[in-house]
Amino acid sequence: MNKNYLAILIAGVGGQGILKAGTLLGEAALLENKKIISTEVHGMAQRGGSVINEIKIGEVQSPLINKGEADIILSFEPAEALRVLDKASPETYLIVNTNPIIPLTVSSGLSTYPDLNLAWKIVRDIYPRLKLINARKIALEAGNSITENVVLLGVLCSVPIFPISTESMMKAIENGFPPKFRELNLKAFNLGLEKGKEGISLL
Amino acid sequence: MQVEDILNQPIGSKLFLLGNEAMVRGFIEAGVSVATTYPGTPSSEIGNVLHHLAKKADIYFEFSVNEMAAFQIAAAAASTGVRAVTFMKHVGLNVAADALMSSAYIGTRGGFLIISADDPSMFSSQNEQDNRYYAQFAGLPLLEPTSPAEARDMVKYGLKLSEDLELPVILRTTTRVNHVRGIVVLEEIETRPKKGYFNKNPRQFVPIPSFAFHMHPLLLQKLTSARNISETSPLNRLERASLNTDFGLIASGIAYNYVRDAIDKWGLNVDLLKLGFTYPLPLNLIEDFVSTHTNIIIVEELEPLVEKEVRALAQQNNLSSCIRGKYDNTLPRVYEYTPDIVEKILINLINPDKMDNPLFQTPEFKLPNRPPVLCPGCSHRATFYSVKRALQEKGIKDSIFPSDIGCYTLGIQPPYHAADYVLCMGSSVGTAGGFFRATNQKIISFIGDSTFYHAGITPLLNAVHNKHQFLLIILDNFTTAMTGHQPHPGSNIDGMGDEAPRISLENVVKSIGVDWIKIVDPYDLDATSSAIKEALDCQGVKVIISRRACSLLEARNKRKRGSWKKVIINTDICSMCEICIHDFACPAIFKTKDLIQIDASMCDGCGVCINICPVEAMVWEE
């Protein structure tokens, strides 16, 4: 098998800023003249439904990721990480925001949210590169909970195989927000990066 | 990146563009004069971007009332010699199909491109019809891109081809082109006259029977010319393996990506014929390819259109190659393809030794579904709540809810179950008459404002004239919400961003002859449910306009203004009756083990839940 690209899957819930995160990643890749292709879900799926963004950096035609072939999974929501687990292999870096967003099917009593402590135990046995991050806490530390997506981009940047430099990511963030939100998002990114470095590089 | 970059960045710049954005760049580079649409996913962002850029790019752009109007405007514009584009989702082309069929007969002078955005796997559609059939059906050339960059290229190629053949051209994308982001290198912008002149020629442009009689053979002649162009078109190209091989793969449109990736990844020694100009097919090129390979595999998403033609060609020319595709069940005929699906099938056929099984098993968790839901603060939820309450108070249990295409179709989910029958845009109004004539059940139909303008007016006229009896609730949120808030004839702004006359819904409804009409604010639950109860006691066609701006748009405004008041639950008073959870179902309200809470980050501050709580435990935050 000959694979000349890196596959990143971003998962979460509509409204969490997943598309924005993907676009920033693309802009950063462009700054480094890297080939990048991605695919998003729009429309119906954005009204609070599950959303995924599949991204490949390198020589390839289709952005869709095969089962077991994501190099990095970045999930903005815990249950959504479990939903896309079939795309992971034991080598996959699995970064998961620990803040659940309870679906209406659960709050109305039609189904139950998984027991996460138990889930992480099972997951970590098969996928040792699991990193749990409380992105909301970090975003609040940065100044606003809406920066969760940028915090997670910071964590993503700390993954050793992630091919885009911190400088390019920061530049993309600077270009990607109106001036009054720049500082806030750069701070969120850097806090995420720091937190990521604390754990991920050891995996 | 800013939207303006699509227009303003210098030639040679690389942009990371959505397929839909790349096509707009194509319009700009090709010097298009007129562009029209009715919004529909996955094509919607084409219109959104044009809404921003049209004026600066010197393109006339409009959100038409429906796809038929959009098609007619673009067709007529192109007949004057300028370039015109109309774009829509696949089912939108059904609405425009009457015009489409004739457009093939009468042809065009300036380039006329029809973009059909298909949705294999039905991410946001009611079916996954394969609109390549329309090209064959009408007799129009068909192009199928595989990436944003190629979509841009094919916009330009298609407009030129349309001029050369004097025939409209269909550019058929799928969700995985429209909603894929890739790198596009900006090319030069062609300067063309933006105004045309209509030189009359009724023999060409008016298909009365005696003229149409001659148009059909002329169309077939044009298609022969098109086939000759297709034979040597760079859009159809052969990618040879390094060594001689018996295996010849034919890939049409987006399926090329999966085939190419599988070949590269697994080092498969096969020849690949990439088809981007897929109607008329390059039959000579295909005949050569099939006759020089004993094993042919045809990979195309959805319907076996290319395959059928290849099989016919093989039969006609006595070619004995083994042909695999959908007719022999090698490949699936439903849903979009993925690298996984295509790769497994190809390796199995070509090089089974390469198959390896993963050494680990993905653990399975029982996960709650997360279907799309009505947003917090959505006025449709409030309307549905009042409908339920009115029916309960009147003791009606078996009412029928014909629904329509829009956000409110999400009312199908519990606890509202407010969608019983949907055919297409406008069907809530037409089908209500059928249910009335065939049953004694009460009928309450739901239609959105944009959908009503699009396809609800004519069936309402029909209902009044034919004395049908039902209640039509027009859910008026001032916008085309589901596809991303595009304006419609009830808005005071048009596609160019200019001020536009607002067509009043109530005036339209009244002028049709509906005598019983009420306008309510859905947040006022008492007034809304009283109006519904009153309507249920009246004869004939009744219309309630349930009017309140889309909460997503309102939330954007509120965010701009800063913070806003939210609702909190006084847990000392809350009796845990769970009416707010089970009967109202706002996504911001959730239950933990022994408490009901409101997620402040989701609360829209609509305050409707304050009025549904029987013990007054919901209160405005201080």
mmCIF file of C-alpha atoms in Angstrom, chain B residues 80-418:
data_model
loop_
_atom_site.group_PDB
_atom_site.id
_atom_site.type_symbol
_atom_site.label_atom_id
_atom_site.label_comp_id
_atom_site.label_asym_id
_atom_site.label_seq_id
_atom_site.Cartn_x
_atom_site.Cartn_y
_atom_site.Cartn_z
ATOM 1 C CA THR B 80 -29.602 37.288 -27.435
ATOM 2 C CA GLY B 81 -25.976 36.204 -27.750
ATOM 3 C CA VAL B 82 -24.701 36.806 -24.207
ATOM 4 C CA ARG B 83 -23.589 34.031 -21.890
ATOM 5 C CA ALA B 84 -26.103 32.818 -19.311
ATOM 6 C CA VAL B 85 -26.135 30.255 -16.535
ATOM 7 C CA THR B 86 -28.941 28.749 -14.500
ATOM 8 C CA PHE B 87 -28.204 26.494 -11.539
ATOM 9 C CA MET B 88 -30.350 24.412 -9.225
ATOM 10 C CA LYS B 89 -30.504 21.216 -7.250
ATOM 11 C CA HIS B 90 -31.367 18.028 -9.113
ATOM 12 C CA VAL B 91 -35.086 18.045 -8.203
ATOM 13 C CA GLY B 92 -35.202 21.699 -9.222
ATOM 14 C CA LEU B 93 -34.542 20.583 -12.775
ATOM 15 C CA ASN B 94 -37.804 18.615 -12.592
ATOM 16 C CA VAL B 95 -39.580 21.931 -12.044
ATOM 17 C CA ALA B 96 -37.772 23.408 -15.052
ATOM 18 C CA ALA B 97 -38.060 20.257 -17.162
ATOM 19 C CA ASP B 98 -40.806 21.559 -19.439
ATOM 20 C CA ALA B 99 -38.576 24.422 -20.540
ATOM 21 C CA LEU B 100 -35.506 22.183 -20.621
ATOM 22 C CA MET B 101 -37.006 19.830 -23.203
ATOM 23 C CA SER B 102 -37.922 22.668 -25.570
ATOM 24 C CA SER B 103 -34.603 24.416 -25.068
ATOM 25 C CA ALA B 104 -32.900 21.486 -26.773
ATOM 26 C CA TYR B 105 -35.122 21.967 -29.838
ATOM 27 C CA ILE B 106 -34.754 25.720 -30.148
ATOM 28 C CA GLY B 107 -31.100 25.839 -29.119
ATOM 29 C CA THR B 108 -29.206 28.971 -28.185
ATOM 30 C CA ARG B 109 -26.943 31.688 -29.582
ATOM 31 C CA GLY B 110 -24.850 32.727 -26.600
ATOM 32 C CA GLY B 111 -23.477 30.075 -24.276
ATOM 33 C CA PHE B 112 -26.205 28.609 -22.063
ATOM 34 C CA LEU B 113 -25.105 26.424 -19.187
ATOM 35 C CA ILE B 114 -27.518 24.498 -16.962
ATOM 36 C CA ILE B 115 -25.962 23.361 -13.691
ATOM 37 C CA SER B 116 -27.709 20.457 -12.002
ATOM 38 C CA ALA B 117 -26.432 19.690 -8.501
ATOM 39 C CA ASP B 118 -27.279 16.065 -7.760
ATOM 40 C CA ASP B 119 -27.319 14.604 -4.281
ATOM 41 C CA PRO B 120 -26.348 10.902 -4.218
ATOM 42 C CA SER B 121 -27.057 9.456 -0.736
ATOM 43 C CA MET B 122 -29.700 12.170 -0.212
ATOM 44 C CA PHE B 123 -27.829 14.307 2.306
ATOM 45 C CA SER B 124 -30.491 16.983 1.951
ATOM 46 C CA SER B 125 -32.967 15.814 -0.667
ATOM 47 C CA GLN B 126 -36.059 13.726 -1.131
ATOM 48 C CA ASN B 127 -34.479 11.428 -3.714
ATOM 49 C CA GLU B 128 -31.177 10.667 -5.435
ATOM 50 C CA GLN B 129 -32.373 10.865 -9.036
ATOM 51 C CA ASP B 130 -29.538 10.764 -11.563
ATOM 52 C CA ASN B 131 -29.973 13.876 -13.717
ATOM 53 C CA ARG B 132 -27.595 12.586 -16.365
ATOM 54 C CA TYR B 133 -30.811 11.051 -17.726
ATOM 55 C CA TYR B 134 -32.023 14.563 -18.549
ATOM 56 C CA ALA B 135 -29.097 15.024 -20.920
ATOM 57 C CA GLN B 136 -30.065 11.867 -22.795
ATOM 58 C CA PHE B 137 -33.775 12.619 -22.507
ATOM 59 C CA ALA B 138 -33.616 16.176 -23.833
ATOM 60 C CA GLY B 139 -30.588 15.626 -26.080
ATOM 61 C CA LEU B 140 -28.115 17.992 -24.452
ATOM 62 C CA PRO B 141 -24.345 17.614 -24.000
ATOM 63 C CA LEU B 142 -23.324 16.610 -20.485
ATOM 64 C CA LEU B 143 -20.200 17.404 -18.475
ATOM 65 C CA GLU B 144 -19.249 15.845 -15.127
ATOM 66 C CA PRO B 145 -16.487 17.419 -13.023
ATOM 67 C CA THR B 146 -14.490 15.666 -10.291
ATOM 68 C CA SER B 147 -13.130 18.583 -8.254
ATOM 69 C CA PRO B 148 -13.664 22.306 -7.609
ATOM 70 C CA ALA B 149 -10.895 23.232 -10.062
ATOM 71 C CA GLU B 150 -12.362 21.018 -12.748
ATOM 72 C CA ALA B 151 -15.851 22.394 -12.053
ATOM 73 C CA ARG B 152 -14.499 25.884 -12.767
ATOM 74 C CA ASP B 153 -12.803 24.621 -15.946
ATOM 75 C CA MET B 154 -15.961 22.887 -17.131
ATOM 76 C CA VAL B 155 -18.070 26.017 -16.629
ATOM 77 C CA LYS B 156 -15.854 27.709 -19.201
ATOM 78 C CA TYR B 157 -15.618 24.672 -21.468
ATOM 79 C CA GLY B 158 -19.387 24.159 -21.310
ATOM 80 C CA LEU B 159 -20.217 27.759 -22.274
ATOM 81 C CA LYS B 160 -17.839 27.599 -25.241
ATOM 82 C CA LEU B 161 -19.231 24.211 -26.277
ATOM 83 C CA SER B 162 -22.759 25.577 -26.021
ATOM 84 C CA GLU B 163 -21.857 28.403 -28.405
ATOM 85 C CA ASP B 164 -20.098 26.073 -30.845
ATOM 86 C CA LEU B 165 -23.076 23.708 -30.988
ATOM 87 C CA GLU B 166 -25.783 26.353 -30.506
ATOM 88 C CA LEU B 167 -27.175 24.029 -27.866
ATOM 89 C CA PRO B 168 -27.569 24.388 -24.087
ATOM 90 C CA VAL B 169 -25.102 22.261 -22.097
ATOM 91 C CA ILE B 170 -25.716 20.508 -18.764
ATOM 92 C CA LEU B 171 -22.991 20.587 -16.122
ATOM 93 C CA ARG B 172 -23.894 17.902 -13.629
ATOM 94 C CA THR B 173 -22.211 18.092 -10.238
ATOM 95 C CA THR B 174 -22.766 15.968 -7.161
ATOM 96 C CA THR B 175 -22.558 16.866 -3.471
ATOM 97 C CA ARG B 176 -18.925 15.697 -3.486
ATOM 98 C CA VAL B 177 -18.057 18.405 -5.981
ATOM 99 C CA ASN B 178 -20.298 21.181 -4.661
ATOM 100 C CA HIS B 179 -19.220 20.636 -1.072
ATOM 101 C CA VAL B 180 -15.602 19.698 -1.599
ATOM 102 C CA ARG B 181 -12.953 22.313 -0.977
ATOM 103 C CA GLY B 182 -9.847 22.224 -3.100
ATOM 104 C CA ILE B 183 -7.193 24.451 -4.552
ATOM 105 C CA VAL B 184 -8.152 26.574 -7.544
ATOM 106 C CA VAL B 185 -5.610 28.690 -9.425
ATOM 107 C CA LEU B 186 -7.285 31.827 -10.732
ATOM 108 C CA GLU B 187 -7.206 32.319 -14.488
ATOM 109 C CA GLU B 188 -7.771 35.282 -16.729
ATOM 110 C CA ILE B 189 -11.157 37.009 -16.915
ATOM 111 C CA GLU B 190 -12.585 37.169 -20.419
ATOM 112 C CA THR B 191 -14.121 40.534 -21.297
ATOM 113 C CA ARG B 192 -17.295 40.094 -23.290
ATOM 114 C CA PRO B 193 -20.179 42.401 -24.149
ATOM 115 C CA LYS B 194 -22.692 42.160 -21.320
ATOM 116 C CA LYS B 195 -25.701 43.159 -23.428
ATOM 117 C CA GLY B 196 -26.918 41.172 -26.421
ATOM 118 C CA TYR B 197 -29.384 41.893 -29.184
ATOM 119 C CA PHE B 198 -32.306 39.659 -30.018
ATOM 120 C CA ASN B 199 -32.378 38.967 -33.733
ATOM 121 C CA LYS B 200 -35.799 37.541 -34.413
ATOM 122 C CA ASN B 201 -36.103 34.140 -36.012
ATOM 123 C CA PRO B 202 -39.403 32.440 -35.171
ATOM 124 C CA ARG B 203 -38.379 29.340 -37.136
ATOM 125 C CA GLN B 204 -35.636 28.831 -34.550
ATOM 126 C CA PHE B 205 -37.261 30.088 -31.383
ATOM 127 C CA VAL B 206 -40.946 29.194 -31.653
ATOM 128 C CA PRO B 207 -41.618 25.442 -31.618
ATOM 129 C CA ILE B 208 -45.112 25.470 -33.090
ATOM 130 C CA PRO B 209 -45.719 22.005 -34.564
ATOM 131 C CA SER B 210 -44.717 22.888 -38.109
ATOM 132 C CA PHE B 211 -41.402 24.381 -36.958
ATOM 133 C CA ALA B 212 -40.764 21.804 -34.231
ATOM 134 C CA PHE B 213 -41.089 19.121 -36.912
ATOM 135 C CA HIS B 214 -37.788 20.324 -38.381
ATOM 136 C CA MET B 215 -36.159 20.981 -35.033
ATOM 137 C CA HIS B 216 -35.910 17.357 -33.964
ATOM 138 C CA PRO B 217 -33.708 16.182 -36.852
ATOM 139 C CA LEU B 218 -31.628 19.346 -36.427
ATOM 140 C CA LEU B 219 -31.115 18.443 -32.755
ATOM 141 C CA LEU B 220 -29.904 14.979 -33.765
ATOM 142 C CA GLN B 221 -27.462 16.579 -36.198
ATOM 143 C CA LYS B 222 -26.138 18.790 -33.431
ATOM 144 C CA LEU B 223 -25.701 15.736 -31.228
ATOM 145 C CA THR B 224 -23.639 14.065 -33.941
ATOM 146 C CA SER B 225 -21.389 17.117 -33.984
ATOM 147 C CA ALA B 226 -21.263 16.971 -30.196
ATOM 148 C CA ARG B 227 -20.184 13.347 -30.361
ATOM 149 C CA ASN B 228 -17.334 14.250 -32.692
ATOM 150 C CA ILE B 229 -16.156 16.904 -30.250
ATOM 151 C CA SER B 230 -16.456 14.433 -27.373
ATOM 152 C CA GLU B 231 -14.154 11.969 -29.243
ATOM 153 C CA THR B 232 -11.190 14.323 -29.004
ATOM 154 C CA SER B 233 -12.180 16.387 -25.983
ATOM 155 C CA PRO B 234 -9.483 16.732 -23.300
ATOM 156 C CA LEU B 235 -12.269 16.000 -20.791
ATOM 157 C CA ASN B 236 -12.153 12.368 -21.926
ATOM 158 C CA ARG B 237 -8.664 11.034 -21.473
ATOM 159 C CA LEU B 238 -6.787 7.792 -21.298
ATOM 160 C CA GLU B 239 -4.449 7.204 -18.365
ATOM 161 C CA ARG B 240 -2.229 4.269 -19.233
ATOM 162 C CA ALA B 241 -0.601 1.802 -16.862
ATOM 163 C CA SER B 242 3.178 1.421 -17.004
ATOM 164 C CA LEU B 243 2.915 -2.158 -18.280
ATOM 165 C CA ASN B 244 0.565 -3.749 -20.787
ATOM 166 C CA THR B 245 -2.645 -4.912 -19.176
ATOM 167 C CA ASP B 246 -5.891 -6.733 -19.950
ATOM 168 C CA PHE B 247 -7.763 -4.567 -17.465
ATOM 169 C CA GLY B 248 -9.484 -1.451 -18.730
ATOM 170 C CA LEU B 249 -11.392 0.698 -16.253
ATOM 171 C CA ILE B 250 -13.914 3.301 -17.365
ATOM 172 C CA ALA B 251 -14.801 5.942 -14.792
ATOM 173 C CA SER B 252 -17.457 8.577 -15.250
ATOM 174 C CA GLY B 253 -17.551 11.843 -13.310
ATOM 175 C CA ILE B 254 -16.750 11.778 -9.604
ATOM 176 C CA ALA B 255 -16.173 7.999 -9.619
ATOM 177 C CA TYR B 256 -12.848 8.752 -11.335
ATOM 178 C CA ASN B 257 -11.473 10.027 -8.011
ATOM 179 C CA TYR B 258 -12.087 6.740 -6.252
ATOM 180 C CA VAL B 259 -10.721 4.655 -9.112
ATOM 181 C CA ARG B 260 -7.593 6.803 -9.538
ATOM 182 C CA ASP B 261 -6.911 6.746 -5.785
ATOM 183 C CA ALA B 262 -7.336 2.965 -5.628
ATOM 184 C CA ILE B 263 -4.928 2.476 -8.557
ATOM 185 C CA ASP B 264 -2.294 4.735 -6.995
ATOM 186 C CA LYS B 265 -2.675 3.373 -3.493
ATOM 187 C CA TRP B 266 -2.507 -0.303 -4.424
ATOM 188 C CA GLY B 267 -0.232 0.026 -7.438
ATOM 189 C CA LEU B 268 -2.799 -1.636 -9.715
ATOM 190 C CA ASN B 269 -1.555 -2.182 -13.260
ATOM 191 C CA VAL B 270 -4.659 -1.112 -15.183
ATOM 192 C CA ASP B 271 -5.516 1.361 -17.919
ATOM 193 C CA LEU B 272 -8.073 4.000 -16.996
ATOM 194 C CA LEU B 273 -10.417 5.899 -19.294
ATOM 195 C CA LYS B 274 -11.590 9.049 -17.511
ATOM 196 C CA LEU B 275 -14.856 10.382 -18.897
ATOM 197 C CA GLY B 276 -15.800 13.997 -18.121
ATOM 198 C CA PHE B 277 -17.813 14.657 -21.308
ATOM 199 C CA THR B 278 -20.330 11.863 -20.842
ATOM 200 C CA TYR B 279 -23.088 12.658 -23.317
ATOM 201 C CA PRO B 280 -22.758 12.112 -26.150
ATOM 202 C CA LEU B 281 -20.108 9.534 -25.287
ATOM 203 C CA PRO B 282 -16.943 9.252 -27.404
ATOM 204 C CA LEU B 283 -17.975 5.928 -28.937
ATOM 205 C CA ASN B 284 -14.889 5.485 -31.123
ATOM 206 C CA LEU B 285 -12.595 6.119 -28.208
ATOM 207 C CA ILE B 286 -14.580 3.672 -26.080
ATOM 208 C CA GLU B 287 -14.678 1.067 -28.855
ATOM 209 C CA ASP B 288 -10.871 1.188 -29.159
ATOM 210 C CA PHE B 289 -10.558 0.910 -25.402
ATOM 211 C CA VAL B 290 -12.971 -2.002 -25.057
ATOM 212 C CA SER B 291 -11.544 -3.926 -27.995
ATOM 213 C CA THR B 292 -8.010 -3.703 -26.590
ATOM 214 C CA HIS B 293 -8.876 -4.894 -23.092
ATOM 215 C CA THR B 294 -10.451 -8.231 -22.277
ATOM 216 C CA ASN B 295 -11.605 -7.104 -18.863
ATOM 217 C CA ILE B 296 -13.646 -3.910 -18.669
ATOM 218 C CA ILE B 297 -14.965 -2.459 -15.415
ATOM 219 C CA ILE B 298 -17.282 0.541 -15.587
ATOM 220 C CA VAL B 299 -17.462 2.664 -12.445
ATOM 221 C CA GLU B 300 -20.143 5.373 -12.224
ATOM 222 C CA GLU B 301 -22.302 6.533 -9.326
ATOM 223 C CA LEU B 302 -26.048 5.786 -9.313
ATOM 224 C CA GLU B 303 -27.510 4.783 -12.691
ATOM 225 C CA PRO B 304 -25.654 2.646 -15.274
ATOM 226 C CA LEU B 305 -25.947 5.175 -18.105
ATOM 227 C CA VAL B 306 -22.436 4.886 -19.473
ATOM 228 C CA GLU B 307 -22.479 1.152 -18.897
ATOM 229 C CA LYS B 308 -25.637 0.667 -20.942
ATOM 230 C CA GLU B 309 -24.116 2.500 -23.896
ATOM 231 C CA VAL B 310 -20.867 0.569 -23.600
ATOM 232 C CA ARG B 311 -22.740 -2.731 -23.532
ATOM 233 C CA ALA B 312 -24.761 -1.695 -26.587
ATOM 234 C CA LEU B 313 -21.568 -0.681 -28.372
ATOM 235 C CA ALA B 314 -19.913 -4.006 -27.545
ATOM 236 C CA GLN B 315 -22.921 -5.918 -28.831
ATOM 237 C CA GLN B 316 -23.097 -3.861 -32.020
ATOM 238 C CA ASN B 317 -19.406 -4.368 -32.763
ATOM 239 C CA ASN B 318 -19.193 -8.000 -31.660
ATOM 240 C CA LEU B 319 -16.671 -7.219 -28.961
ATOM 241 C CA SER B 320 -16.183 -10.165 -26.655
ATOM 242 C CA SER B 321 -14.601 -8.385 -23.674
ATOM 243 C CA CYS B 322 -15.981 -9.199 -20.266
ATOM 244 C CA ILE B 323 -17.840 -6.077 -19.092
ATOM 245 C CA ARG B 324 -18.536 -5.528 -15.424
ATOM 246 C CA GLY B 325 -20.645 -2.847 -13.796
ATOM 247 C CA LYS B 326 -24.117 -2.645 -12.335
ATOM 248 C CA TYR B 327 -26.008 -4.905 -14.744
ATOM 249 C CA ASP B 328 -24.037 -7.879 -13.399
ATOM 250 C CA ASN B 329 -24.239 -6.566 -9.800
ATOM 251 C CA THR B 330 -20.498 -5.949 -9.493
ATOM 252 C CA LEU B 331 -21.153 -2.397 -8.342
ATOM 253 C CA PRO B 332 -24.013 -0.929 -6.299
ATOM 254 C CA ARG B 333 -26.726 1.226 -7.909
ATOM 255 C CA VAL B 334 -27.727 3.132 -4.790
ATOM 256 C CA TYR B 335 -26.029 5.865 -2.718
ATOM 257 C CA GLU B 336 -22.833 7.746 -3.322
ATOM 258 C CA TYR B 337 -19.594 5.849 -3.803
ATOM 259 C CA THR B 338 -16.683 6.079 -1.402
ATOM 260 C CA PRO B 339 -13.027 5.088 -1.759
ATOM 261 C CA ASP B 340 -13.837 2.122 0.531
ATOM 262 C CA ILE B 341 -16.553 0.733 -1.738
ATOM 263 C CA VAL B 342 -14.691 1.194 -5.014
ATOM 264 C CA GLU B 343 -11.323 0.039 -3.699
ATOM 265 C CA LYS B 344 -12.649 -3.241 -2.306
ATOM 266 C CA ILE B 345 -14.466 -4.127 -5.503
ATOM 267 C CA LEU B 346 -11.514 -3.289 -7.748
ATOM 268 C CA ILE B 347 -8.922 -5.133 -5.687
ATOM 269 C CA ASN B 348 -11.150 -8.167 -5.452
ATOM 270 C CA LEU B 349 -11.426 -8.293 -9.237
ATOM 271 C CA ILE B 350 -7.932 -7.243 -10.217
ATOM 272 C CA ASN B 351 -5.543 -8.257 -7.502
ATOM 273 C CA PRO B 352 -7.203 -10.219 -4.690
ATOM 274 C CA ASP B 353 -3.821 -11.004 -3.051
ATOM 275 C CA LYS B 354 -3.585 -7.388 -1.954
ATOM 276 C CA MET B 355 -6.609 -7.628 0.311
ATOM 277 C CA ASP B 356 -5.631 -7.491 3.922
ATOM 278 C CA ASN B 357 -7.824 -7.732 6.944
ATOM 279 C CA PRO B 358 -7.393 -5.320 9.816
ATOM 280 C CA LEU B 359 -5.967 -6.841 12.975
ATOM 281 C CA PHE B 360 -8.291 -4.968 15.263
ATOM 282 C CA GLN B 361 -12.000 -4.753 15.770
ATOM 283 C CA THR B 362 -13.731 -1.368 16.112
ATOM 284 C CA PRO B 363 -15.625 -1.395 19.408
ATOM 285 C CA GLU B 364 -19.325 -0.707 19.012
ATOM 286 C CA PHE B 365 -21.159 1.701 21.230
ATOM 287 C CA LYS B 366 -24.861 2.226 21.417
ATOM 288 C CA LEU B 367 -25.078 5.869 20.386
ATOM 289 C CA PRO B 368 -28.042 8.200 20.446
ATOM 290 C CA ASN B 369 -29.141 9.441 17.028
ATOM 291 C CA ARG B 370 -28.512 13.072 16.370
ATOM 292 C CA PRO B 371 -30.962 14.036 13.656
ATOM 293 C CA PRO B 372 -31.169 17.677 12.552
ATOM 294 C CA VAL B 373 -33.766 19.473 14.661
ATOM 295 C CA LEU B 374 -35.710 22.723 14.687
ATOM 296 C CA CYS B 375 -33.421 25.349 16.223
ATOM 297 C CA PRO B 376 -33.979 26.859 19.684
ATOM 298 C CA GLY B 377 -36.407 29.754 19.252
ATOM 299 C CA CYS B 378 -37.709 28.381 15.929
ATOM 300 C CA SER B 379 -41.143 29.834 15.256
ATOM 301 C CA HIS B 380 -42.191 26.584 13.541
ATOM 302 C CA ARG B 381 -41.918 24.729 16.861
ATOM 303 C CA ALA B 382 -44.266 27.244 18.466
ATOM 304 C CA THR B 383 -46.739 26.840 15.589
ATOM 305 C CA PHE B 384 -46.627 23.040 15.803
ATOM 306 C CA TYR B 385 -47.180 23.267 19.554
ATOM 307 C CA SER B 386 -50.308 25.363 19.016
ATOM 308 C CA VAL B 387 -51.609 22.991 16.340
ATOM 309 C CA LYS B 388 -51.219 20.079 18.708
ATOM 310 C CA ARG B 389 -52.897 22.003 21.512
ATOM 311 C CA ALA B 390 -55.814 23.122 19.290
ATOM 312 C CA LEU B 391 -56.428 19.589 18.046
ATOM 313 C CA GLN B 392 -56.278 18.235 21.581
ATOM 314 C CA GLU B 393 -58.756 20.815 22.822
ATOM 315 C CA LYS B 394 -61.113 19.956 19.975
ATOM 316 C CA GLY B 395 -60.651 16.238 20.542
ATOM 317 C CA ILE B 396 -59.447 15.623 16.984
ATOM 318 C CA LYS B 397 -57.055 12.691 16.776
ATOM 319 C CA ASP B 398 -56.820 11.657 13.143
ATOM 320 C CA SER B 399 -56.055 14.887 11.298
ATOM 321 C CA ILE B 400 -53.741 14.642 8.285
ATOM 322 C CA PHE B 401 -50.675 16.888 7.952
ATOM 323 C CA PRO B 402 -49.591 17.291 4.333
ATOM 324 C CA SER B 403 -46.215 19.031 4.556
ATOM 325 C CA ASP B 404 -43.720 20.534 2.168
ATOM 326 C CA ILE B 405 -40.013 21.100 1.511
ATOM 327 C CA GLY B 406 -38.235 23.245 4.101
ATOM 328 C CA CYS B 407 -37.061 23.393 7.717
ATOM 329 C CA TYR B 408 -40.578 22.649 8.924
ATOM 330 C CA THR B 409 -40.384 19.167 7.402
ATOM 331 C CA LEU B 410 -38.306 18.521 10.555
ATOM 332 C CA GLY B 411 -41.651 18.698 12.375
ATOM 333 C CA ILE B 412 -41.936 15.052 11.321
ATOM 334 C CA GLN B 413 -39.970 14.114 14.434
ATOM 335 C CA PRO B 414 -41.485 13.520 17.843
ATOM 336 C CA PRO B 415 -43.243 15.027 19.647
ATOM 337 C CA TYR B 416 -44.992 16.816 16.753
ATOM 338 C CA HIS B 417 -45.252 14.184 14.005
ATOM 339 C CA ALA B 418 -46.365 17.087 11.828
#
